[in-house]
Short mmCIF file of C-alpha atoms in Angstrom, two decimals:
data_model
loop_
_atom_site.label_atom_id
_atom_site.label_comp_id
_atom_site.label_asym_id
_atom_site.label_seq_id
_atom_site.Cartn_x
_atom_site.Cartn_y
_atom_site.Cartn_z
CA MET A 1 26.04 18.29 100.91
CA THR A 2 23.15 19.39 98.81
CA ALA A 3 22.13 22.98 98.17
CA ILE A 4 19.24 22.54 100.61
CA ASP A 5 21.60 21.29 103.32
CA MET A 6 23.94 24.25 102.74
CA THR A 7 21.03 26.69 103.02
CA ALA A 8 19.99 25.14 106.34
CA VAL A 9 23.57 25.25 107.69
CA THR A 10 23.96 28.88 106.55
CA ALA A 11 20.65 29.83 108.19
CA ILE A 12 21.73 28.15 111.44
CA ASP A 13 25.14 29.89 111.31
CA MET A 14 23.48 33.27 110.68
CA THR A 15 21.08 32.71 113.61
CA ALA A 16 23.97 31.76 115.89
CA MET A 17 25.96 34.82 114.79
CA ALA A 18 22.97 37.10 115.38
CA ALA A 19 22.46 35.61 118.84
CA ALA A 20 26.16 36.11 119.65
CA ASP A 21 25.99 39.72 118.44
CA ALA A 22 22.85 40.33 120.52
CA THR A 23 24.60 38.93 123.60
CA ALA A 24 27.64 41.15 123.00
CA VAL A 25 25.47 44.23 122.57
CA THR A 26 23.54 43.35 125.70
CA ALA A 27 26.80 42.99 127.67
CA VAL A 28 28.05 46.34 126.37
CA GLU A 29 24.70 47.94 127.15
CA VAL A 30 24.85 46.65 130.74
CA GLN A 31 28.42 47.96 131.09
CA LEU A 32 27.36 51.35 129.69
CA ARG A 33 24.57 51.58 132.25
CA LEU A 34 26.98 50.63 135.05
CA VAL A 35 29.50 53.25 133.91
CA GLY A 36 26.70 55.81 133.78
CA ALA A 37 25.58 55.00 137.31
CA VAL A 38 29.15 55.21 138.62
CA LEU A 39 29.72 58.56 136.90
CA VAL A 40 26.49 59.99 138.33
CA ALA A 41 27.48 58.79 141.81
CA LEU A 42 30.97 60.23 141.35
CA GLY A 43 29.50 63.57 140.32
CA VAL A 44 27.18 63.68 143.32
CA ALA A 45 30.12 62.74 145.58
CA HIS A 46 31.82 65.99 144.57
CA VAL A 47 29.47 67.73 147.04
CA ALA A 48 31.32 66.03 149.90
CA LEU A 49 34.81 66.37 148.42
CA PRO A 50 35.78 69.64 150.19
CA ARG A 51 34.75 68.19 153.56
CA VAL A 52 36.33 64.77 153.01
CA LEU A 53 39.63 66.29 151.89
CA ALA A 54 39.51 68.93 154.66
CA TRP A 55 39.79 71.85 152.27
CA ARG A 56 38.63 74.57 154.68
CA PRO A 57 41.83 74.68 156.76
CA GLN A 58 44.03 74.03 153.72
CA PHE A 59 42.36 76.77 151.67
CA ALA A 60 42.39 79.36 154.49
CA ALA A 61 45.72 80.74 153.31
CA LEU A 62 44.57 81.09 149.71
CA HIS A 63 43.45 84.36 148.18
CA PRO A 64 39.60 84.43 148.26
CA LEU A 65 39.39 84.51 144.46
CA THR A 66 41.56 81.39 144.16
CA ARG A 67 39.51 79.64 146.84
CA HIS A 68 36.23 80.46 145.05
CA VAL A 69 37.62 79.35 141.69
CA LEU A 70 38.60 75.97 143.18
CA TYR A 71 35.18 75.44 144.79
CA THR A 72 33.39 76.55 141.63
CA HIS A 73 35.46 74.28 139.40
CA THR A 74 34.83 71.37 141.74
CA PHE A 75 31.09 72.02 141.49
CA PHE A 76 31.17 72.11 137.69
CA ILE A 77 33.36 69.00 137.46
CA GLY A 78 30.73 67.25 139.57
CA VAL A 79 27.96 68.50 137.29
CA MET A 80 29.87 67.28 134.22
CA CYS A 81 30.34 63.85 135.79
CA VAL A 82 26.58 63.65 136.36
CA LEU A 83 25.76 64.83 132.83
CA LEU A 84 28.33 62.55 131.19
CA GLY A 85 26.95 59.67 133.25
CA LEU A 86 23.29 60.31 132.48
CA ALA A 87 23.71 59.61 128.76
CA PRO A 88 24.96 56.02 129.15
CA LEU A 89 22.74 55.40 132.16
CA LEU A 90 19.51 56.45 130.47
CA LEU A 91 20.30 56.10 126.76
CA ALA A 92 22.59 53.05 126.51
CA ALA A 93 20.47 51.31 123.85
CA ASP A 94 20.30 54.52 121.80
CA LEU A 95 24.07 54.99 122.03
CA LEU A 96 24.58 51.51 120.58
CA ARG A 97 22.51 52.20 117.47
CA PRO A 98 24.18 53.20 114.22
CA GLY A 99 24.38 56.90 113.50
CA ARG A 100 26.51 59.98 113.71
CA VAL A 101 25.13 61.31 116.98
CA PRO A 102 25.75 58.11 119.01
CA ALA A 103 29.23 57.87 117.47
CA ALA A 104 29.93 61.50 118.39
CA VAL A 105 28.72 61.06 121.97
CA LEU A 106 30.67 57.83 122.50
CA GLY A 107 33.75 59.30 120.82
CA ALA A 108 33.57 62.40 123.01
CA GLU A 109 33.23 60.24 126.13
CA CYS A 110 36.26 58.18 125.01
CA VAL A 111 38.36 61.31 124.50
CA PHE A 112 37.25 62.99 127.73
CA TRP A 113 37.73 59.95 129.96
CA GLY A 114 40.87 58.94 128.07
CA LEU A 115 42.35 62.33 128.94
CA ARG A 116 41.28 61.80 132.56
CA TRP A 117 42.98 58.39 132.48
CA ALA A 118 46.20 60.01 131.17
CA ALA A 119 45.97 62.74 133.82
CA GLN A 120 46.03 60.00 136.45
CA PHE A 121 49.68 59.38 135.55
CA VAL A 122 50.73 62.96 134.75
CA ALA A 123 48.90 65.08 137.34
CA PHE A 124 49.40 62.70 140.27
CA PRO A 125 53.11 61.88 140.54
CA PRO A 126 54.10 59.19 143.04
CA GLY A 127 55.00 61.75 145.71
CA THR A 128 51.34 62.77 145.98
CA TRP A 129 49.99 59.31 146.73
CA ARG A 130 52.79 57.18 148.17
CA GLY A 131 52.55 58.72 151.63
CA SER A 132 49.68 56.66 152.97
CA ARG A 133 47.84 53.41 152.37
CA LEU A 134 44.61 55.31 151.76
CA HIS A 135 46.22 57.46 149.06
CA ARG A 136 47.83 54.42 147.41
CA ALA A 137 44.51 52.54 147.45
CA GLY A 138 42.72 55.59 146.04
CA TYR A 139 45.30 55.99 143.29
CA ALA A 140 45.08 52.32 142.32
CA GLY A 141 41.29 52.33 142.53
CA PHE A 142 40.91 55.43 140.36
CA THR A 143 43.43 54.07 137.86
CA VAL A 144 41.30 50.93 137.49
CA LEU A 145 38.11 53.03 137.36
CA TRP A 146 39.33 55.32 134.54
CA THR A 147 40.66 52.32 132.62
CA TRP A 148 37.30 50.54 132.89
CA ILE A 149 35.34 53.64 131.88
CA VAL A 150 37.47 54.25 128.79
CA ALA A 151 37.35 50.55 127.84
CA VAL A 152 33.55 50.46 128.07
CA PHE A 153 33.07 53.60 125.97
CA ALA A 154 35.59 52.33 123.39
CA ALA A 155 33.89 48.92 123.28
CA ALA A 156 30.53 50.61 122.79
CA LEU A 157 31.93 52.82 120.04
CA PHE A 158 33.54 49.99 118.10
CA THR A 159 30.92 47.24 118.59
CA ARG A 160 27.77 49.13 117.66
#
């Protein structure tokens, strides 16, 4: 091969690599937006959580302060889900750019949701979910959800 041929091959290889990188970033960006939308929906769903889980009769025996703390924490967990979901939903392309701030945001999301993933196995022992098909399905579904969320944030962090 001549030097001219090598230059042409190198240019073609570089173009192909750039196209592959662009496709990978686009796939990660789409996944980030999906994760963001799911987190926002999850946060909004916290409004219905006390009703769906029938907390009123269960919490009746609790001290009023304890009851209010639980409701208040549920509200703020919902707000945090919305806020942590808005960043990838609205700013996915920005989060994939080089820089310290995108790295910090993605790293924080990885740590936060990674801890939530770990809590799935520590805070919910089998006795809490094995009793019914609905609980087993919810446990499995949330395990998959937290795994996906962490994987997407980690992929975004390490492929940008």
